[in-house]
PDB file of N, CA and C in Angstrom:
ATOM      1  N   ALA R   1       2.550  -7.759 -24.723  1.00  0.00           N
ATOM      2  CA  ALA R   1       4.125  -6.736 -24.056  1.00  0.00           C
ATOM      3  C   ALA R   1       3.515  -4.798 -24.098  1.00  0.00           C
ATOM      4  N   GLN R   2       3.950  -4.686 -23.271  1.00  0.00           N
ATOM      5  CA  GLN R   2       3.285  -2.282 -23.576  1.00  0.00           C
ATOM      6  C   GLN R   2       4.450  -2.303 -23.848  1.00  0.00           C
ATOM      7  N   PRO R   3       4.009  -1.677 -25.264  1.00  0.00           N
ATOM      8  CA  PRO R   3       4.747  -0.829 -26.125  1.00  0.00           C
ATOM      9  C   PRO R   3       5.890   0.513 -25.453  1.00  0.00           C
ATOM     10  N   ARG R   4       7.022   0.631 -25.458  1.00  0.00           N
ATOM     11  CA  ARG R   4       7.875   1.201 -24.535  1.00  0.00           C
ATOM     12  C   ARG R   4       7.548   2.340 -24.282  1.00  0.00           C
ATOM     13  N   GLY R   5       7.477   2.957 -23.445  1.00  0.00           N
ATOM     14  CA  GLY R   5       7.178   4.824 -22.911  1.00  0.00           C
ATOM     15  C   GLY R   5       5.337   4.424 -22.198  1.00  0.00           C
ATOM     16  N   GLU R   6       4.620   3.418 -23.125  1.00  0.00           N
ATOM     17  CA  GLU R   6       3.717   3.926 -22.150  1.00  0.00           C
ATOM     18  C   GLU R   6       2.966   2.641 -20.791  1.00  0.00           C
ATOM     19  N   PRO R   7       2.087   3.670 -20.500  1.00  0.00           N
ATOM     20  CA  PRO R   7       1.997   3.862 -19.234  1.00  0.00           C
ATOM     21  C   PRO R   7       1.150   1.685 -18.949  1.00  0.00           C
ATOM     22  N   PRO R   8       1.348   0.886 -17.606  1.00  0.00           N
ATOM     23  CA  PRO R   8       1.004  -0.482 -18.006  1.00  0.00           C
ATOM     24  C   PRO R   8      -0.423   0.081 -17.780  1.00  0.00           C
ATOM     25  N   GLY R   9      -0.946   0.696 -17.565  1.00  0.00           N
ATOM     26  CA  GLY R   9      -2.944   0.752 -16.747  1.00  0.00           C
ATOM     27  C   GLY R   9      -2.941   0.998 -15.801  1.00  0.00           C
ATOM     28  N   VAL R  10      -3.418   0.527 -14.447  1.00  0.00           N
ATOM     29  CA  VAL R  10      -3.954   1.369 -13.755  1.00  0.00           C
ATOM     30  C   VAL R  10      -3.021  -0.570 -12.779  1.00  0.00           C
ATOM     31  N   VAL R  11      -2.635   0.224 -12.325  1.00  0.00           N
ATOM     32  CA  VAL R  11      -1.625  -0.323 -10.672  1.00  0.00           C
ATOM     33  C   VAL R  11      -1.797  -0.362  -9.465  1.00  0.00           C
ATOM     34  N   LEU R  12      -2.543  -1.790  -9.457  1.00  0.00           N
ATOM     35  CA  LEU R  12      -3.440  -1.723  -7.657  1.00  0.00           C
ATOM     36  C   LEU R  12      -1.960  -2.729  -6.603  1.00  0.00           C
ATOM     37  N   VAL R  13      -1.589  -1.836  -6.172  1.00  0.00           N
ATOM     38  CA  VAL R  13      -0.862  -1.973  -5.608  1.00  0.00           C
ATOM     39  C   VAL R  13      -1.551  -2.115  -3.601  1.00  0.00           C
ATOM     40  N   THR R  14      -1.507  -3.961  -3.810  1.00  0.00           N
ATOM     41  CA  THR R  14      -2.282  -3.910  -2.052  1.00  0.00           C
ATOM     42  C   THR R  14      -1.092  -4.088  -1.008  1.00  0.00           C
ATOM     43  N   VAL R  15      -1.187  -3.873   0.177  1.00  0.00           N
ATOM     44  CA  VAL R  15      -0.069  -4.183   1.776  1.00  0.00           C
ATOM     45  C   VAL R  15      -0.759  -4.682   2.923  1.00  0.00           C
ATOM     46  N   ALA R  16      -0.408  -4.709   3.602  1.00  0.00           N
ATOM     47  CA  ALA R  16      -0.654  -5.516   4.932  1.00  0.00           C
ATOM     48  C   ALA R  16       1.130  -5.187   5.788  1.00  0.00           C
ATOM     49  N   LYS R  17       0.519  -5.265   7.363  1.00  0.00           N
ATOM     50  CA  LYS R  17       1.473  -4.347   7.544  1.00  0.00           C
ATOM     51  C   LYS R  17       1.563  -5.519   9.052  1.00  0.00           C
ATOM     52  N   SER R  18       3.056  -5.119   9.035  1.00  0.00           N
ATOM     53  CA  SER R  18       3.269  -6.847   9.939  1.00  0.00           C
ATOM     54  C   SER R  18       3.859  -6.462  11.407  1.00  0.00           C
ATOM     55  N   ASN R  19       4.429  -5.477  12.405  1.00  0.00           N
ATOM     56  CA  ASN R  19       5.256  -4.746  12.915  1.00  0.00           C
ATOM     57  C   ASN R  19       5.909  -3.623  12.203  1.00  0.00           C
ATOM     58  N   SER R  20       7.430  -4.805  11.295  1.00  0.00           N
ATOM     59  CA  SER R  20       8.821  -4.129  10.726  1.00  0.00           C
ATOM     60  C   SER R  20       8.302  -4.412   9.691  1.00  0.00           C
ATOM     61  N   ALA R  21       6.958  -4.692   9.133  1.00  0.00           N
ATOM     62  CA  ALA R  21       6.754  -5.212   7.622  1.00  0.00           C
ATOM     63  C   ALA R  21       5.862  -4.796   6.649  1.00  0.00           C
ATOM     64  N   VAL R  22       6.810  -4.787   5.234  1.00  0.00           N
ATOM     65  CA  VAL R  22       4.678  -4.569   4.740  1.00  0.00           C
ATOM     66  C   VAL R  22       5.048  -5.396   3.585  1.00  0.00           C
ATOM     67  N   ILE R  23       4.137  -6.558   3.918  1.00  0.00           N
ATOM     68  CA  ILE R  23       3.940  -7.578   2.457  1.00  0.00           C
ATOM     69  C   ILE R  23       2.883  -6.850   1.754  1.00  0.00           C
ATOM     70  N   GLY R  24       2.607  -7.233   0.016  1.00  0.00           N
ATOM     71  CA  GLY R  24       1.379  -7.033  -0.288  1.00  0.00           C
ATOM     72  C   GLY R  24       1.915  -7.548  -1.701  1.00  0.00           C
ATOM     73  N   GLN R  25       0.523  -7.257  -2.878  1.00  0.00           N
ATOM     74  CA  GLN R  25       0.331  -7.785  -3.880  1.00  0.00           C
ATOM     75  C   GLN R  25       0.265  -6.772  -5.139  1.00  0.00           C
ATOM     76  N   VAL R  26       1.069  -6.615  -6.394  1.00  0.00           N
ATOM     77  CA  VAL R  26       0.495  -5.705  -6.979  1.00  0.00           C
ATOM     78  C   VAL R  26       0.562  -6.396  -8.426  1.00  0.00           C
ATOM     79  N   MET R  27      -0.616  -5.675  -8.791  1.00  0.00           N
ATOM     80  CA  MET R  27      -1.542  -6.300  -9.953  1.00  0.00           C
ATOM     81  C   MET R  27      -1.648  -4.790 -10.754  1.00  0.00           C
ATOM     82  N   VAL R  28      -1.667  -5.640 -12.528  1.00  0.00           N
ATOM     83  CA  VAL R  28      -1.990  -4.175 -13.605  1.00  0.00           C
ATOM     84  C   VAL R  28      -3.277  -4.715 -13.727  1.00  0.00           C
ATOM     85  N   ASP R  29      -4.328  -2.967 -13.444  1.00  0.00           N
ATOM     86  CA  ASP R  29      -5.557  -3.424 -14.855  1.00  0.00           C
ATOM     87  C   ASP R  29      -6.662  -4.307 -13.497  1.00  0.00           C
ATOM     88  N   GLY R  30      -6.427  -4.239 -12.686  1.00  0.00           N
ATOM     89  CA  GLY R  30      -7.635  -4.872 -11.405  1.00  0.00           C
ATOM     90  C   GLY R  30      -6.960  -6.478 -11.172  1.00  0.00           C
ATOM     91  N   TRP R  31      -6.762  -7.239 -12.369  1.00  0.00           N
ATOM     92  CA  TRP R  31      -6.305  -8.558 -12.537  1.00  0.00           C
ATOM     93  C   TRP R  31      -5.610  -9.450 -12.806  1.00  0.00           C
ATOM     94  N   ARG R  32      -4.450  -8.596 -12.848  1.00  0.00           N
ATOM     95  CA  ARG R  32      -2.619  -9.303 -14.187  1.00  0.00           C
ATOM     96  C   ARG R  32      -2.007  -9.271 -12.817  1.00  0.00           C
ATOM     97  N   VAL R  33      -0.785  -9.752 -12.956  1.00  0.00           N
ATOM     98  CA  VAL R  33      -0.471  -9.579 -11.920  1.00  0.00           C
ATOM     99  C   VAL R  33       1.493  -9.303 -12.775  1.00  0.00           C
ATOM    100  N   ALA R  34       2.172  -8.404 -11.619  1.00  0.00           N
ATOM    101  CA  ALA R  34       3.473  -8.362 -11.780  1.00  0.00           C
ATOM    102  C   ALA R  34       4.831  -8.554 -11.750  1.00  0.00           C
ATOM    103  N   SER R  35       4.704  -9.348 -12.337  1.00  0.00           N
ATOM    104  CA  SER R  35       6.069 -10.054 -12.103  1.00  0.00           C
ATOM    105  C   SER R  35       7.229  -9.218 -12.115  1.00  0.00           C
ATOM    106  N   GLY R  36       8.664  -8.974 -11.242  1.00  0.00           N
ATOM    107  CA  GLY R  36       9.017  -8.550 -11.177  1.00  0.00           C
ATOM    108  C   GLY R  36       9.053  -7.111 -11.696  1.00  0.00           C
ATOM    109  N   VAL R  37       8.110  -6.156 -11.195  1.00  0.00           N
ATOM    110  CA  VAL R  37       8.571  -4.744 -10.324  1.00  0.00           C
ATOM    111  C   VAL R  37       9.261  -4.430  -9.841  1.00  0.00           C
ATOM    112  N   ASN R  38       9.395  -3.363  -9.945  1.00  0.00           N
ATOM    113  CA  ASN R  38      10.078  -2.282  -8.237  1.00  0.00           C
ATOM    114  C   ASN R  38       9.628  -1.996  -7.332  1.00  0.00           C
ATOM    115  N   VAL R  39       8.933  -2.022  -6.107  1.00  0.00           N
ATOM    116  CA  VAL R  39       8.361  -1.634  -4.795  1.00  0.00           C
ATOM    117  C   VAL R  39       9.000  -0.633  -4.333  1.00  0.00           C
ATOM    118  N   THR R  40       8.659   0.744  -4.400  1.00  0.00           N
ATOM    119  CA  THR R  40       9.917   1.237  -3.503  1.00  0.00           C
ATOM    120  C   THR R  40       8.931   2.221  -1.753  1.00  0.00           C
ATOM    121  N   LEU R  41       9.363   1.995  -1.518  1.00  0.00           N
ATOM    122  CA  LEU R  41       8.857   2.482  -0.285  1.00  0.00           C
ATOM    123  C   LEU R  41       9.784   3.651   0.551  1.00  0.00           C
ATOM    124  N   ILE R  42       8.641   4.972   0.414  1.00  0.00           N
ATOM    125  CA  ILE R  42       9.103   6.119   0.771  1.00  0.00           C
ATOM    126  C   ILE R  42       9.080   7.100   1.659  1.00  0.00           C
ATOM    127  N   PRO R  43       9.847   7.554   2.922  1.00  0.00           N
ATOM    128  CA  PRO R  43       9.067   8.051   4.264  1.00  0.00           C
ATOM    129  C   PRO R  43       8.788   8.400   3.527  1.00  0.00           C
ATOM    130  N   GLU R  44       7.075   9.531   4.280  1.00  0.00           N
ATOM    131  CA  GLU R  44       6.209  10.917   4.488  1.00  0.00           C
ATOM    132  C   GLU R  44       6.990  11.056   5.583  1.00  0.00           C
ATOM    133  N   PRO R  45       7.541  12.675   6.408  1.00  0.00           N
ATOM    134  CA  PRO R  45       8.516  13.606   5.077  1.00  0.00           C
ATOM    135  C   PRO R  45       9.664  12.925   4.812  1.00  0.00           C
ATOM    136  N   MET R  46      10.141  13.473   3.426  1.00  0.00           N
ATOM    137  CA  MET R  46      11.515  12.254   3.618  1.00  0.00           C
ATOM    138  C   MET R  46      12.947  13.047   3.705  1.00  0.00           C
ATOM    139  N   ASP R  47      12.086  14.117   4.621  1.00  0.00           N
ATOM    140  CA  ASP R  47      13.122  15.562   4.777  1.00  0.00           C
ATOM    141  C   ASP R  47      14.412  14.575   6.058  1.00  0.00           C
ATOM    142  N   GLY R  48      15.845  14.670   5.314  1.00  0.00           N
ATOM    143  CA  GLY R  48      16.099  14.005   6.722  1.00  0.00           C
ATOM    144  C   GLY R  48      16.744  12.070   6.934  1.00  0.00           C
ATOM    145  N   ARG R  49      15.263  11.598   6.415  1.00  0.00           N
ATOM    146  CA  ARG R  49      15.012   9.564   6.126  1.00  0.00           C
ATOM    147  C   ARG R  49      15.151   9.483   5.350  1.00  0.00           C
ATOM    148  N   ALA R  50      16.571   9.780   4.191  1.00  0.00           N
ATOM    149  CA  ALA R  50      16.777   8.821   3.585  1.00  0.00           C
ATOM    150  C   ALA R  50      17.774   7.475   3.181  1.00  0.00           C
ATOM    151  N   ALA R  51      17.631   7.173   4.599  1.00  0.00           N
ATOM    152  CA  ALA R  51      18.179   5.838   5.431  1.00  0.00           C
ATOM    153  C   ALA R  51      16.583   5.507   6.131  1.00  0.00           C
ATOM    154  N   GLN R  52      15.591   5.488   5.069  1.00  0.00           N
ATOM    155  CA  GLN R  52      14.790   4.424   5.632  1.00  0.00           C
ATOM    156  C   GLN R  52      13.871   4.232   4.206  1.00  0.00           C
ATOM    157  N   TYR R  53      14.876   4.573   2.389  1.00  0.00           N
ATOM    158  CA  TYR R  53      13.878   4.456   2.225  1.00  0.00           C
ATOM    159  C   TYR R  53      14.295   2.781   1.870  1.00  0.00           C
ATOM    160  N   ARG R  54      12.991   1.894   1.297  1.00  0.00           N
ATOM    161  CA  ARG R  54      13.334   0.719   1.494  1.00  0.00           C
ATOM    162  C   ARG R  54      12.074   0.163  -0.091  1.00  0.00           C
ATOM    163  N   GLU R  55      13.954  -0.871  -0.671  1.00  0.00           N
ATOM    164  CA  GLU R  55      13.736  -1.679  -1.951  1.00  0.00           C
ATOM    165  C   GLU R  55      13.298  -2.585  -2.205  1.00  0.00           C
ATOM    166  N   THR R  56      12.050  -3.857  -2.955  1.00  0.00           N
ATOM    167  CA  THR R  56      12.628  -5.367  -3.113  1.00  0.00           C
ATOM    168  C   THR R  56      11.941  -5.140  -4.737  1.00  0.00           C
ATOM    169  N   PHE R  57      11.386  -6.239  -5.119  1.00  0.00           N
ATOM    170  CA  PHE R  57      10.530  -6.431  -6.612  1.00  0.00           C
ATOM    171  C   PHE R  57       9.821  -7.501  -6.461  1.00  0.00           C
ATOM    172  N   THR R  58       8.265  -7.716  -7.091  1.00  0.00           N
ATOM    173  CA  THR R  58       7.456  -8.363  -6.939  1.00  0.00           C
ATOM    174  C   THR R  58       7.783  -9.854  -7.432  1.00  0.00           C
ATOM    175  N   ASN R  59       7.887 -11.154  -6.801  1.00  0.00           N
ATOM    176  CA  ASN R  59       7.864 -12.439  -7.699  1.00  0.00           C
ATOM    177  C   ASN R  59       7.845 -12.408  -8.752  1.00  0.00           C
ATOM    178  N   GLU R  60       6.789 -14.127  -8.983  1.00  0.00           N
ATOM    179  CA  GLU R  60       6.279 -14.440 -10.352  1.00  0.00           C
ATOM    180  C   GLU R  60       4.680 -13.935 -10.027  1.00  0.00           C
ATOM    181  N   TYR R  61       4.341 -14.026  -9.248  1.00  0.00           N
ATOM    182  CA  TYR R  61       3.162 -14.144  -8.601  1.00  0.00           C
ATOM    183  C   TYR R  61       2.676 -12.119  -7.917  1.00  0.00           C
ATOM    184  N   GLY R  62       3.409 -11.535  -8.340  1.00  0.00           N
ATOM    185  CA  GLY R  62       2.959  -9.666  -7.717  1.00  0.00           C
ATOM    186  C   GLY R  62       3.395  -9.947  -6.184  1.00  0.00           C
ATOM    187  N   TRP R  63       4.095 -11.190  -5.457  1.00  0.00           N
ATOM    188  CA  TRP R  63       3.833 -10.325  -4.178  1.00  0.00           C
ATOM    189  C   TRP R  63       5.465 -10.546  -4.161  1.00  0.00           C
ATOM    190  N   PHE R  64       5.437  -9.433  -2.583  1.00  0.00           N
ATOM    191  CA  PHE R  64       6.544  -8.368  -2.582  1.00  0.00           C
ATOM    192  C   PHE R  64       6.256  -8.774  -0.637  1.00  0.00           C
ATOM    193  N   GLU R  65       7.856  -7.866  -0.036  1.00  0.00           N
ATOM    194  CA  GLU R  65       7.932  -8.199   0.665  1.00  0.00           C
ATOM    195  C   GLU R  65       9.142  -7.685   1.600  1.00  0.00           C
ATOM    196  N   ILE R  66       8.602  -6.019   2.284  1.00  0.00           N
ATOM    197  CA  ILE R  66       9.648  -5.736   2.871  1.00  0.00           C
ATOM    198  C   ILE R  66      10.029  -5.305   4.696  1.00  0.00           C
ATOM    199  N   THR R  67      11.247  -5.942   4.666  1.00  0.00           N
ATOM    200  CA  THR R  67      11.569  -5.878   6.489  1.00  0.00           C
ATOM    201  C   THR R  67      11.645  -4.894   6.467  1.00  0.00           C
ATOM    202  N   GLY R  68      12.415  -5.440   7.753  1.00  0.00           N
ATOM    203  CA  GLY R  68      13.110  -3.417   9.068  1.00  0.00           C
ATOM    204  C   GLY R  68      13.276  -2.497   8.652  1.00  0.00           C
ATOM    205  N   ILE R  69      11.244  -2.230   8.425  1.00  0.00           N
ATOM    206  CA  ILE R  69      10.546  -1.066   8.204  1.00  0.00           C
ATOM    207  C   ILE R  69      10.638   0.002   9.521  1.00  0.00           C
ATOM    208  N   ALA R  70      11.326   1.020   9.308  1.00  0.00           N
ATOM    209  CA  ALA R  70      11.262   2.091  11.002  1.00  0.00           C
ATOM    210  C   ALA R  70       9.645   2.336  11.223  1.00  0.00           C
ATOM    211  N   PRO R  71       9.033   2.088  12.557  1.00  0.00           N
ATOM    212  CA  PRO R  71       7.944   3.565  12.495  1.00  0.00           C
ATOM    213  C   PRO R  71       7.943   4.780  11.741  1.00  0.00           C
ATOM    214  N   GLY R  72       6.975   4.735  11.386  1.00  0.00           N
ATOM    215  CA  GLY R  72       6.559   5.894  10.670  1.00  0.00           C
ATOM    216  C   GLY R  72       5.482   6.234   9.548  1.00  0.00           C
ATOM    217  N   ARG R  73       4.682   7.106   8.612  1.00  0.00           N
ATOM    218  CA  ARG R  73       4.095   7.326   7.856  1.00  0.00           C
ATOM    219  C   ARG R  73       5.071   7.275   6.260  1.00  0.00           C
ATOM    220  N   TYR R  74       4.980   5.942   4.980  1.00  0.00           N
ATOM    221  CA  TYR R  74       5.659   6.305   4.199  1.00  0.00           C
ATOM    222  C   TYR R  74       4.607   5.631   2.940  1.00  0.00           C
ATOM    223  N   ARG R  75       5.288   5.948   2.138  1.00  0.00           N
ATOM    224  CA  ARG R  75       4.359   5.988   0.515  1.00  0.00           C
ATOM    225  C   ARG R  75       5.037   4.831  -0.120  1.00  0.00           C
ATOM    226  N   ALA R  76       4.381   3.699  -0.270  1.00  0.00           N
ATOM    227  CA  ALA R  76       4.747   2.891  -1.400  1.00  0.00           C
ATOM    228  C   ALA R  76       4.366   2.947  -3.188  1.00  0.00           C
ATOM    229  N   ILE R  77       5.478   2.715  -3.569  1.00  0.00           N
ATOM    230  CA  ILE R  77       5.315   3.376  -5.466  1.00  0.00           C
ATOM    231  C   ILE R  77       5.750   1.808  -6.406  1.00  0.00           C
ATOM    232  N   ALA R  78       5.011   1.210  -6.273  1.00  0.00           N
ATOM    233  CA  ALA R  78       5.408   0.613  -7.285  1.00  0.00           C
ATOM    234  C   ALA R  78       4.824   0.312  -9.283  1.00  0.00           C
ATOM    235  N   TRP R  79       6.784   0.065  -9.724  1.00  0.00           N
ATOM    236  CA  TRP R  79       6.643   0.976 -10.961  1.00  0.00           C
ATOM    237  C   TRP R  79       7.928  -0.233 -11.836  1.00  0.00           C
TER     238      TRP R  79
END
């Protein structure tokens, strides 16, 4: 376990877009799955698009799926 307040190292988020969904897997240090991690899609630009933010958590294998995404550009953040 990481000591509280220390970054977990390199976090890799791999995503694939399918129509109105984003599916991906979060890995720490390039090989260890990150389960229970919050994944947030933030629209770019953010101005006036607060309703398009989407959040979910990874499962025990580090996988996540976010559906119902409006067309546009997004930034995916895992934390």
